Amino acid sequence: MARPSSIEPRAPQGLRPRRLPNRLGVRGWVHAGRYPIERYLFTLHRLSGIGLVLYLPLHVWVTSRRLQGPEVWERTMATLSHPIFVVGELLILAAFVYHALNGLRLILGHLGYTLGKPAEPVYPYPVALRRQRPLTVAMMILAAAFIAVGIWEILVG
Amino acid sequence: MRESKLWALHLFSGAALVVLLGVHMVVQHYPTILSWLGWVEDDVRGFASVAARGASAGWSVIYVLLLGFALYHGLYGLRRILHEIWYSPAATRAVDAAVVVVGLVVFVYGLVAVFQAIPLGGAS
């Protein structure tokens, strides 16, 4: 018998819902309410992830153009030097850098690191998010630095 | 496979991507910084350079791993997002099937592209 999840409401056997309804829907991604900055990082993580996964098949197709020979490849690269594609490249670079560094923070959190040990709830209450806030700040500073250098490389370097 | 194992693989592929995609991005997008560090390569996106990387066994392995991990990580994440929006049992089954089909098609296409690029190294 499956162990009941602690977040599912208790209901008689047979009436137990298969899933909790997603009451807020997509609005819940941006409706932070009383949640802190990490809630907006979560939304940005999803948006950057969706952008990256949609870009991936396109990237595989573009890079496979090298199989058609040097002329086709150089023509493809010339097309990609159009300002619209350069802006797209910058967005993809920023999305990857952000998603990677925020993702590292999330992996550490998921595995239980950075959250601190359980402690007696004495006011002011220890909050896991507050404990890992320095990591959040460090990752965002790193992301900003890598994105800035990447923009400089693409536009100036 | 149990959902917890799929999720653990999502975390593992994410960590692997930070390393593999990090290498890929630095080589492709930070050439000036690399030249400051002593790694000078002319026109990393020129055909000769691309063909040489395509012919290299090490780069081919990195490309296949990148393709597999990126597809798994990205499509698993997309699947979880879509499950939140369409959570009826029929919709989740449809999303699961679509994700597997798209993943396999793009993986096979990319795999063929990686292996067909190996002889290009001699053509440059």
PDB file of C-alpha atoms in Angstrom:
ATOM      1  CA  MET A   1       0.000   0.000   0.000  1.00  0.00           C
ATOM      2  CA  ALA A   2       1.326   3.424  -0.965  1.00  0.00           C
ATOM      3  CA  ARG A   3       2.313   5.667   1.915  1.00  0.00           C
ATOM      4  CA  PRO A   4      -0.033   8.706   2.002  1.00  0.00           C
ATOM      5  CA  SER A   5       1.636  11.997   1.192  1.00  0.00           C
ATOM      6  CA  SER A   6       1.676  14.458   4.073  1.00  0.00           C
ATOM      7  CA  ILE A   7       0.380  17.271   1.848  1.00  0.00           C
ATOM      8  CA  GLU A   8      -2.679  15.415   0.594  1.00  0.00           C
ATOM      9  CA  PRO A   9      -5.884  16.112   2.518  1.00  0.00           C
ATOM     10  CA  ARG A  10      -7.173  13.183   4.510  1.00  0.00           C
ATOM     11  CA  ALA A  11     -10.163  11.662   2.781  1.00  0.00           C
ATOM     12  CA  PRO A  12     -11.903   8.282   2.961  1.00  0.00           C
ATOM     13  CA  GLN A  13     -10.291   5.578   0.856  1.00  0.00           C
ATOM     14  CA  GLY A  14     -11.683   5.772  -2.673  1.00  0.00           C
ATOM     15  CA  LEU A  15     -12.487   9.471  -2.412  1.00  0.00           C
ATOM     16  CA  ARG A  16      -8.846  10.538  -2.107  1.00  0.00           C
ATOM     17  CA  PRO A  17      -7.962  12.831  -5.040  1.00  0.00           C
ATOM     18  CA  ARG A  18      -5.335  11.509  -7.440  1.00  0.00           C
ATOM     19  CA  ARG A  19      -3.702  14.931  -7.537  1.00  0.00           C
ATOM     20  CA  LEU A  20      -4.057  18.253  -5.804  1.00  0.00           C
ATOM     21  CA  PRO A  21      -5.641  20.775  -8.163  1.00  0.00           C
ATOM     22  CA  ASN A  22      -3.307  23.488  -9.330  1.00  0.00           C
ATOM     23  CA  ARG A  23      -5.455  26.306  -7.986  1.00  0.00           C
ATOM     24  CA  LEU A  24      -3.317  29.232  -9.084  1.00  0.00           C
ATOM     25  CA  GLY A  25      -2.305  27.826 -12.470  1.00  0.00           C
ATOM     26  CA  VAL A  26       0.314  29.781 -14.431  1.00  0.00           C
ATOM     27  CA  ARG A  27      -0.549  32.883 -12.352  1.00  0.00           C
ATOM     28  CA  GLY A  28       1.022  31.077  -9.407  1.00  0.00           C
ATOM     29  CA  TRP A  29       4.427  31.298 -11.076  1.00  0.00           C
ATOM     30  CA  VAL A  30       4.494  35.093 -10.778  1.00  0.00           C
ATOM     31  CA  HIS A  31       2.201  35.561  -7.793  1.00  0.00           C
ATOM     32  CA  ALA A  32       4.841  35.742  -5.108  1.00  0.00           C
ATOM     33  CA  GLY A  33       2.519  36.884  -2.337  1.00  0.00           C
ATOM     34  CA  ARG A  34       4.536  36.969   0.877  1.00  0.00           C
ATOM     35  CA  TYR A  35       7.344  34.850  -0.558  1.00  0.00           C
ATOM     36  CA  PRO A  36      10.801  36.412  -0.907  1.00  0.00           C
ATOM     37  CA  ILE A  37      13.130  36.985  -3.859  1.00  0.00           C
ATOM     38  CA  GLU A  38      13.674  33.238  -4.402  1.00  0.00           C
ATOM     39  CA  ARG A  39      10.089  33.039  -5.683  1.00  0.00           C
ATOM     40  CA  TYR A  40      10.954  35.371  -8.559  1.00  0.00           C
ATOM     41  CA  LEU A  41      14.183  33.450  -9.190  1.00  0.00           C
ATOM     42  CA  PHE A  42      11.982  30.346  -9.508  1.00  0.00           C
ATOM     43  CA  THR A  43       9.860  32.043 -12.187  1.00  0.00           C
ATOM     44  CA  LEU A  44      12.966  33.237 -14.014  1.00  0.00           C
ATOM     45  CA  HIS A  45      14.415  29.702 -13.737  1.00  0.00           C
ATOM     46  CA  ARG A  46      11.334  28.298 -15.465  1.00  0.00           C
ATOM     47  CA  LEU A  47      11.241  30.965 -18.168  1.00  0.00           C
ATOM     48  CA  SER A  48      14.965  30.565 -18.934  1.00  0.00           C
ATOM     49  CA  GLY A  49      14.564  26.767 -18.921  1.00  0.00           C
ATOM     50  CA  ILE A  50      11.643  26.880 -21.363  1.00  0.00           C
ATOM     51  CA  GLY A  51      13.661  29.198 -23.626  1.00  0.00           C
ATOM     52  CA  LEU A  52      16.695  26.895 -23.515  1.00  0.00           C
ATOM     53  CA  VAL A  53      14.759  23.684 -24.210  1.00  0.00           C
ATOM     54  CA  LEU A  54      12.957  25.295 -27.176  1.00  0.00           C
ATOM     55  CA  TYR A  55      16.306  26.564 -28.492  1.00  0.00           C
ATOM     56  CA  LEU A  56      18.020  23.150 -28.209  1.00  0.00           C
ATOM     57  CA  PRO A  57      16.495  21.428 -31.318  1.00  0.00           C
ATOM     58  CA  LEU A  58      17.145  24.615 -33.316  1.00  0.00           C
ATOM     59  CA  HIS A  59      20.778  24.604 -32.169  1.00  0.00           C
ATOM     60  CA  VAL A  60      21.187  20.920 -33.096  1.00  0.00           C
ATOM     61  CA  TRP A  61      19.800  21.651 -36.578  1.00  0.00           C
ATOM     62  CA  VAL A  62      21.997  24.740 -37.109  1.00  0.00           C
ATOM     63  CA  THR A  63      25.186  22.949 -36.024  1.00  0.00           C
ATOM     64  CA  SER A  64      24.329  19.978 -38.282  1.00  0.00           C
ATOM     65  CA  ARG A  65      24.570  22.401 -41.254  1.00  0.00           C
ATOM     66  CA  ARG A  66      28.330  21.799 -41.191  1.00  0.00           C
ATOM     67  CA  LEU A  67      27.629  18.447 -42.847  1.00  0.00           C
ATOM     68  CA  GLN A  68      26.638  20.351 -46.037  1.00  0.00           C
ATOM     69  CA  GLY A  69      30.200  21.661 -46.464  1.00  0.00           C
ATOM     70  CA  PRO A  70      32.167  24.888 -45.939  1.00  0.00           C
ATOM     71  CA  GLU A  71      30.043  27.107 -48.249  1.00  0.00           C
ATOM     72  CA  VAL A  72      26.735  26.237 -46.541  1.00  0.00           C
ATOM     73  CA  TRP A  73      28.395  26.575 -43.116  1.00  0.00           C
ATOM     74  CA  GLU A  74      29.864  30.016 -43.815  1.00  0.00           C
ATOM     75  CA  ARG A  75      26.523  31.148 -45.306  1.00  0.00           C
ATOM     76  CA  THR A  76      24.733  29.952 -42.151  1.00  0.00           C
ATOM     77  CA  MET A  77      27.240  31.806 -39.954  1.00  0.00           C
ATOM     78  CA  ALA A  78      26.760  34.958 -42.090  1.00  0.00           C
ATOM     79  CA  THR A  79      22.974  34.694 -41.592  1.00  0.00           C
ATOM     80  CA  LEU A  80      23.473  34.279 -37.839  1.00  0.00           C
ATOM     81  CA  SER A  81      25.523  37.493 -37.697  1.00  0.00           C
ATOM     82  CA  HIS A  82      22.314  39.478 -38.344  1.00  0.00           C
ATOM     83  CA  PRO A  83      21.509  41.710 -35.327  1.00  0.00           C
ATOM     84  CA  ILE A  84      18.285  39.793 -34.597  1.00  0.00           C
ATOM     85  CA  PHE A  85      20.239  36.548 -34.146  1.00  0.00           C
ATOM     86  CA  VAL A  86      22.954  38.348 -32.143  1.00  0.00           C
ATOM     87  CA  VAL A  87      20.274  39.554 -29.709  1.00  0.00           C
ATOM     88  CA  GLY A  88      18.952  35.968 -29.591  1.00  0.00           C
ATOM     89  CA  GLU A  89      22.475  34.695 -28.855  1.00  0.00           C
ATOM     90  CA  LEU A  90      22.813  37.183 -25.998  1.00  0.00           C
ATOM     91  CA  LEU A  91      19.479  36.081 -24.542  1.00  0.00           C
ATOM     92  CA  ILE A  92      20.452  32.402 -24.776  1.00  0.00           C
ATOM     93  CA  LEU A  93      23.818  33.095 -23.131  1.00  0.00           C
ATOM     94  CA  ALA A  94      22.144  35.038 -20.310  1.00  0.00           C
ATOM     95  CA  ALA A  95      19.487  32.310 -19.913  1.00  0.00           C
ATOM     96  CA  PHE A  96      22.146  29.578 -19.694  1.00  0.00           C
ATOM     97  CA  VAL A  97      24.380  31.441 -17.230  1.00  0.00           C
ATOM     98  CA  TYR A  98      21.434  32.317 -14.968  1.00  0.00           C
ATOM     99  CA  HIS A  99      19.846  28.841 -15.207  1.00  0.00           C
ATOM    100  CA  ALA A 100      23.167  27.098 -14.480  1.00  0.00           C
ATOM    101  CA  LEU A 101      24.111  29.159 -11.430  1.00  0.00           C
ATOM    102  CA  ASN A 102      20.605  29.308  -9.979  1.00  0.00           C
ATOM    103  CA  GLY A 103      20.308  25.580 -10.721  1.00  0.00           C
ATOM    104  CA  LEU A 104      23.462  24.863  -8.695  1.00  0.00           C
ATOM    105  CA  ARG A 105      21.883  26.724  -5.776  1.00  0.00           C
ATOM    106  CA  LEU A 106      18.706  24.647  -6.192  1.00  0.00           C
ATOM    107  CA  ILE A 107      20.609  21.336  -6.378  1.00  0.00           C
ATOM    108  CA  LEU A 108      22.478  22.174  -3.157  1.00  0.00           C
ATOM    109  CA  GLY A 109      19.186  23.087  -1.509  1.00  0.00           C
ATOM    110  CA  HIS A 110      17.377  19.970  -2.773  1.00  0.00           C
ATOM    111  CA  LEU A 111      20.147  17.770  -1.377  1.00  0.00           C
ATOM    112  CA  GLY A 112      19.794  19.477   1.987  1.00  0.00           C
ATOM    113  CA  TYR A 113      22.965  21.574   1.976  1.00  0.00           C
ATOM    114  CA  THR A 114      22.850  25.332   2.669  1.00  0.00           C
ATOM    115  CA  LEU A 115      19.573  25.056   4.598  1.00  0.00           C
ATOM    116  CA  GLY A 116      21.082  24.657   8.077  1.00  0.00           C
ATOM    117  CA  LYS A 117      20.280  22.134  10.782  1.00  0.00           C
ATOM    118  CA  PRO A 118      16.785  21.815  12.251  1.00  0.00           C
ATOM    119  CA  ALA A 119      16.479  24.019  15.321  1.00  0.00           C
ATOM    120  CA  GLU A 120      13.961  24.854  18.002  1.00  0.00           C
ATOM    121  CA  PRO A 121      11.550  27.486  16.648  1.00  0.00           C
ATOM    122  CA  VAL A 122      12.416  30.373  18.921  1.00  0.00           C
ATOM    123  CA  TYR A 123      11.511  33.877  17.766  1.00  0.00           C
ATOM    124  CA  PRO A 124      12.958  35.287  15.491  1.00  0.00           C
ATOM    125  CA  TYR A 125      12.380  31.975  13.720  1.00  0.00           C
ATOM    126  CA  PRO A 126      15.214  30.451  11.693  1.00  0.00           C
ATOM    127  CA  VAL A 127      14.154  30.442   8.051  1.00  0.00           C
ATOM    128  CA  ALA A 128      15.888  28.098   5.612  1.00  0.00           C
ATOM    129  CA  LEU A 129      15.681  30.623   2.790  1.00  0.00           C
ATOM    130  CA  ARG A 130      17.323  33.282   4.970  1.00  0.00           C
ATOM    131  CA  ARG A 131      20.124  30.847   5.856  1.00  0.00           C
ATOM    132  CA  GLN A 132      20.921  30.195   2.193  1.00  0.00           C
ATOM    133  CA  ARG A 133      20.503  33.862   1.204  1.00  0.00           C
ATOM    134  CA  PRO A 134      24.303  34.461   1.015  1.00  0.00           C
ATOM    135  CA  LEU A 135      24.514  31.663  -1.575  1.00  0.00           C
ATOM    136  CA  THR A 136      21.670  33.268  -3.538  1.00  0.00           C
ATOM    137  CA  VAL A 137      23.466  36.615  -3.523  1.00  0.00           C
ATOM    138  CA  ALA A 138      26.806  35.036  -4.494  1.00  0.00           C
ATOM    139  CA  MET A 139      25.250  33.083  -7.384  1.00  0.00           C
ATOM    140  CA  MET A 140      23.451  36.158  -8.719  1.00  0.00           C
ATOM    141  CA  ILE A 141      26.655  38.256  -8.552  1.00  0.00           C
ATOM    142  CA  LEU A 142      28.514  35.476 -10.409  1.00  0.00           C
ATOM    143  CA  ALA A 143      25.701  35.250 -12.991  1.00  0.00           C
ATOM    144  CA  ALA A 144      25.748  39.021 -13.541  1.00  0.00           C
ATOM    145  CA  ALA A 145      29.547  38.944 -13.998  1.00  0.00           C
ATOM    146  CA  PHE A 146      29.491  36.043 -16.500  1.00  0.00           C
ATOM    147  CA  ILE A 147      26.610  37.628 -18.435  1.00  0.00           C
ATOM    148  CA  ALA A 148      28.394  41.004 -18.567  1.00  0.00           C
ATOM    149  CA  VAL A 149      31.618  39.379 -19.847  1.00  0.00           C
ATOM    150  CA  GLY A 150      29.599  37.326 -22.366  1.00  0.00           C
ATOM    151  CA  ILE A 151      27.859  40.441 -23.696  1.00  0.00           C
ATOM    152  CA  TRP A 152      31.244  42.167 -23.985  1.00  0.00           C
ATOM    153  CA  GLU A 153      32.677  39.131 -25.851  1.00  0.00           C
ATOM    154  CA  ILE A 154      29.785  38.993 -28.341  1.00  0.00           C
ATOM    155  CA  LEU A 155      29.525  42.744 -28.985  1.00  0.00           C
ATOM    156  CA  VAL A 156      33.123  43.962 -28.558  1.00  0.00           C
ATOM    157  CA  GLY A 157      35.632  41.110 -28.104  1.00  0.00           C
TER     158      GLY A 157
ATOM    159  CA  MET B   1      10.963   4.192 -13.490  1.00  0.00           C
ATOM    160  CA  ARG B   2       9.852   5.762 -10.231  1.00  0.00           C
ATOM    161  CA  GLU B   3       9.316   9.522 -10.310  1.00  0.00           C
ATOM    162  CA  SER B   4      11.935  10.035  -7.582  1.00  0.00           C
ATOM    163  CA  LYS B   5      14.583   8.326  -9.755  1.00  0.00           C
ATOM    164  CA  LEU B   6      13.622  10.441 -12.772  1.00  0.00           C
ATOM    165  CA  TRP B   7      13.923  13.536 -10.585  1.00  0.00           C
ATOM    166  CA  ALA B   8      17.305  12.456  -9.201  1.00  0.00           C
ATOM    167  CA  LEU B   9      18.487  11.988 -12.796  1.00  0.00           C
ATOM    168  CA  HIS B  10      17.201  15.498 -13.525  1.00  0.00           C
ATOM    169  CA  LEU B  11      19.434  16.851 -10.739  1.00  0.00           C
ATOM    170  CA  PHE B  12      22.412  14.770 -11.877  1.00  0.00           C
ATOM    171  CA  SER B  13      22.014  15.813 -15.531  1.00  0.00           C
ATOM    172  CA  GLY B  14      21.727  19.452 -14.403  1.00  0.00           C
ATOM    173  CA  ALA B  15      25.021  19.244 -12.505  1.00  0.00           C
ATOM    174  CA  ALA B  16      26.689  17.482 -15.454  1.00  0.00           C
ATOM    175  CA  LEU B  17      25.392  20.165 -17.830  1.00  0.00           C
ATOM    176  CA  VAL B  18      26.887  22.956 -15.729  1.00  0.00           C
ATOM    177  CA  VAL B  19      30.299  21.366 -16.363  1.00  0.00           C
ATOM    178  CA  LEU B  20      29.863  20.177 -19.986  1.00  0.00           C
ATOM    179  CA  LEU B  21      27.875  23.156 -21.237  1.00  0.00           C
ATOM    180  CA  GLY B  22      30.201  25.428 -19.271  1.00  0.00           C
ATOM    181  CA  VAL B  23      33.162  24.071 -21.278  1.00  0.00           C
ATOM    182  CA  HIS B  24      31.155  24.363 -24.522  1.00  0.00           C
ATOM    183  CA  MET B  25      30.121  27.956 -23.772  1.00  0.00           C
ATOM    184  CA  VAL B  26      33.591  29.101 -22.712  1.00  0.00           C
ATOM    185  CA  VAL B  27      35.182  27.657 -25.880  1.00  0.00           C
ATOM    186  CA  GLN B  28      32.455  29.030 -28.179  1.00  0.00           C
ATOM    187  CA  HIS B  29      31.598  32.342 -26.547  1.00  0.00           C
ATOM    188  CA  TYR B  30      34.560  33.533 -24.498  1.00  0.00           C
ATOM    189  CA  PRO B  31      37.443  33.327 -27.033  1.00  0.00           C
ATOM    190  CA  THR B  32      39.014  36.644 -26.005  1.00  0.00           C
ATOM    191  CA  ILE B  33      39.198  35.572 -22.365  1.00  0.00           C
ATOM    192  CA  LEU B  34      40.666  32.237 -23.486  1.00  0.00           C
ATOM    193  CA  SER B  35      43.313  34.025 -25.578  1.00  0.00           C
ATOM    194  CA  TRP B  36      44.288  36.036 -22.482  1.00  0.00           C
ATOM    195  CA  LEU B  37      44.771  32.689 -20.729  1.00  0.00           C
ATOM    196  CA  GLY B  38      47.070  31.496 -23.504  1.00  0.00           C
ATOM    197  CA  TRP B  39      44.617  29.357 -25.526  1.00  0.00           C
ATOM    198  CA  VAL B  40      44.693  31.052 -28.913  1.00  0.00           C
ATOM    199  CA  GLU B  41      42.484  29.620 -31.625  1.00  0.00           C
ATOM    200  CA  ASP B  42      41.640  31.484 -34.805  1.00  0.00           C
ATOM    201  CA  ASP B  43      37.918  31.855 -35.498  1.00  0.00           C
ATOM    202  CA  VAL B  44      36.395  29.152 -33.271  1.00  0.00           C
ATOM    203  CA  ARG B  45      33.268  29.140 -35.426  1.00  0.00           C
ATOM    204  CA  GLY B  46      35.078  28.946 -38.788  1.00  0.00           C
ATOM    205  CA  PHE B  47      34.547  25.756 -40.811  1.00  0.00           C
ATOM    206  CA  ALA B  48      38.110  24.471 -40.321  1.00  0.00           C
ATOM    207  CA  SER B  49      37.826  24.800 -36.546  1.00  0.00           C
ATOM    208  CA  VAL B  50      34.299  23.306 -36.446  1.00  0.00           C
ATOM    209  CA  ALA B  51      35.345  20.378 -38.685  1.00  0.00           C
ATOM    210  CA  ALA B  52      38.430  19.703 -36.544  1.00  0.00           C
ATOM    211  CA  ARG B  53      36.302  19.554 -33.378  1.00  0.00           C
ATOM    212  CA  GLY B  54      33.757  17.334 -35.174  1.00  0.00           C
ATOM    213  CA  ALA B  55      36.530  14.878 -36.101  1.00  0.00           C
ATOM    214  CA  SER B  56      37.948  14.754 -32.582  1.00  0.00           C
ATOM    215  CA  ALA B  57      36.905  11.737 -30.500  1.00  0.00           C
ATOM    216  CA  GLY B  58      36.948  13.772 -27.286  1.00  0.00           C
ATOM    217  CA  TRP B  59      34.675  16.508 -28.643  1.00  0.00           C
ATOM    218  CA  SER B  60      32.347  13.897 -30.204  1.00  0.00           C
ATOM    219  CA  VAL B  61      31.910  12.232 -26.807  1.00  0.00           C
ATOM    220  CA  ILE B  62      31.247  15.638 -25.212  1.00  0.00           C
ATOM    221  CA  TYR B  63      28.663  16.458 -27.914  1.00  0.00           C
ATOM    222  CA  VAL B  64      26.803  13.149 -27.428  1.00  0.00           C
ATOM    223  CA  LEU B  65      26.801  13.542 -23.623  1.00  0.00           C
ATOM    224  CA  LEU B  66      25.687  17.176 -23.992  1.00  0.00           C
ATOM    225  CA  LEU B  67      22.879  16.182 -26.327  1.00  0.00           C
ATOM    226  CA  GLY B  68      21.636  13.389 -24.062  1.00  0.00           C
ATOM    227  CA  PHE B  69      21.864  15.286 -20.772  1.00  0.00           C
ATOM    228  CA  ALA B  70      20.433  18.513 -22.243  1.00  0.00           C
ATOM    229  CA  LEU B  71      17.491  16.714 -23.847  1.00  0.00           C
ATOM    230  CA  TYR B  72      16.742  14.719 -20.699  1.00  0.00           C
ATOM    231  CA  HIS B  73      17.112  17.684 -18.353  1.00  0.00           C
ATOM    232  CA  GLY B  74      15.172  20.100 -20.564  1.00  0.00           C
ATOM    233  CA  LEU B  75      12.341  17.776 -21.523  1.00  0.00           C
ATOM    234  CA  TYR B  76      11.937  16.466 -17.951  1.00  0.00           C
ATOM    235  CA  GLY B  77      11.666  20.076 -16.733  1.00  0.00           C
ATOM    236  CA  LEU B  78       9.191  20.941 -19.483  1.00  0.00           C
ATOM    237  CA  ARG B  79       7.186  17.807 -18.632  1.00  0.00           C
ATOM    238  CA  ARG B  80       6.925  18.834 -14.963  1.00  0.00           C
ATOM    239  CA  ILE B  81       5.753  22.322 -15.960  1.00  0.00           C
ATOM    240  CA  LEU B  82       3.155  20.916 -18.386  1.00  0.00           C
ATOM    241  CA  HIS B  83       1.951  18.451 -15.715  1.00  0.00           C
ATOM    242  CA  GLU B  84       1.207  21.425 -13.478  1.00  0.00           C
ATOM    243  CA  ILE B  85      -0.922  23.054 -16.160  1.00  0.00           C
ATOM    244  CA  TRP B  86      -2.653  19.928 -17.525  1.00  0.00           C
ATOM    245  CA  TYR B  87      -2.914  17.521 -14.615  1.00  0.00           C
ATOM    246  CA  SER B  88      -5.689  15.148 -15.688  1.00  0.00           C
ATOM    247  CA  PRO B  89      -4.454  11.535 -16.033  1.00  0.00           C
ATOM    248  CA  ALA B  90      -5.109  11.563 -19.799  1.00  0.00           C
ATOM    249  CA  ALA B  91      -3.232  14.847 -20.267  1.00  0.00           C
ATOM    250  CA  THR B  92      -0.221  13.686 -18.225  1.00  0.00           C
ATOM    251  CA  ARG B  93      -0.025  10.486 -20.306  1.00  0.00           C
ATOM    252  CA  ALA B  94      -0.183  12.528 -23.525  1.00  0.00           C
ATOM    253  CA  VAL B  95       2.544  14.893 -22.282  1.00  0.00           C
ATOM    254  CA  ASP B  96       4.750  11.925 -21.238  1.00  0.00           C
ATOM    255  CA  ALA B  97       4.364  10.311 -24.657  1.00  0.00           C
ATOM    256  CA  ALA B  98       5.061  13.573 -26.522  1.00  0.00           C
ATOM    257  CA  VAL B  99       8.180  14.268 -24.455  1.00  0.00           C
ATOM    258  CA  VAL B 100       9.583  10.778 -25.114  1.00  0.00           C
ATOM    259  CA  VAL B 101       8.895  11.006 -28.870  1.00  0.00           C
ATOM    260  CA  VAL B 102      10.407  14.500 -29.230  1.00  0.00           C
ATOM    261  CA  GLY B 103      13.406  13.503 -27.122  1.00  0.00           C
ATOM    262  CA  LEU B 104      14.132  10.363 -29.157  1.00  0.00           C
ATOM    263  CA  VAL B 105      13.707  12.129 -32.525  1.00  0.00           C
ATOM    264  CA  VAL B 106      16.053  15.010 -31.623  1.00  0.00           C
ATOM    265  CA  PHE B 107      18.558  12.638 -29.958  1.00  0.00           C
ATOM    266  CA  VAL B 108      18.771  10.350 -33.002  1.00  0.00           C
ATOM    267  CA  TYR B 109      19.015  13.355 -35.366  1.00  0.00           C
ATOM    268  CA  GLY B 110      21.819  14.866 -33.261  1.00  0.00           C
ATOM    269  CA  LEU B 111      23.604  11.508 -32.929  1.00  0.00           C
ATOM    270  CA  VAL B 112      23.608  11.052 -36.719  1.00  0.00           C
ATOM    271  CA  ALA B 113      24.925  14.628 -37.135  1.00  0.00           C
ATOM    272  CA  VAL B 114      27.770  13.980 -34.648  1.00  0.00           C
ATOM    273  CA  PHE B 115      28.878  10.749 -36.339  1.00  0.00           C
ATOM    274  CA  GLN B 116      28.537  12.090 -39.886  1.00  0.00           C
ATOM    275  CA  ALA B 117      30.744  15.057 -38.935  1.00  0.00           C
ATOM    276  CA  ILE B 118      33.711  12.810 -38.053  1.00  0.00           C
ATOM    277  CA  PRO B 119      35.015  12.470 -41.692  1.00  0.00           C
ATOM    278  CA  LEU B 120      34.777  16.280 -42.160  1.00  0.00           C
ATOM    279  CA  GLY B 121      38.050  16.714 -40.272  1.00  0.00           C
ATOM    280  CA  GLY B 122      39.960  15.552 -43.318  1.00  0.00           C
ATOM    281  CA  ALA B 123      37.921  17.741 -45.699  1.00  0.00           C
ATOM    282  CA  SER B 124      39.060  21.049 -44.260  1.00  0.00           C
TER     283      SER B 124
END
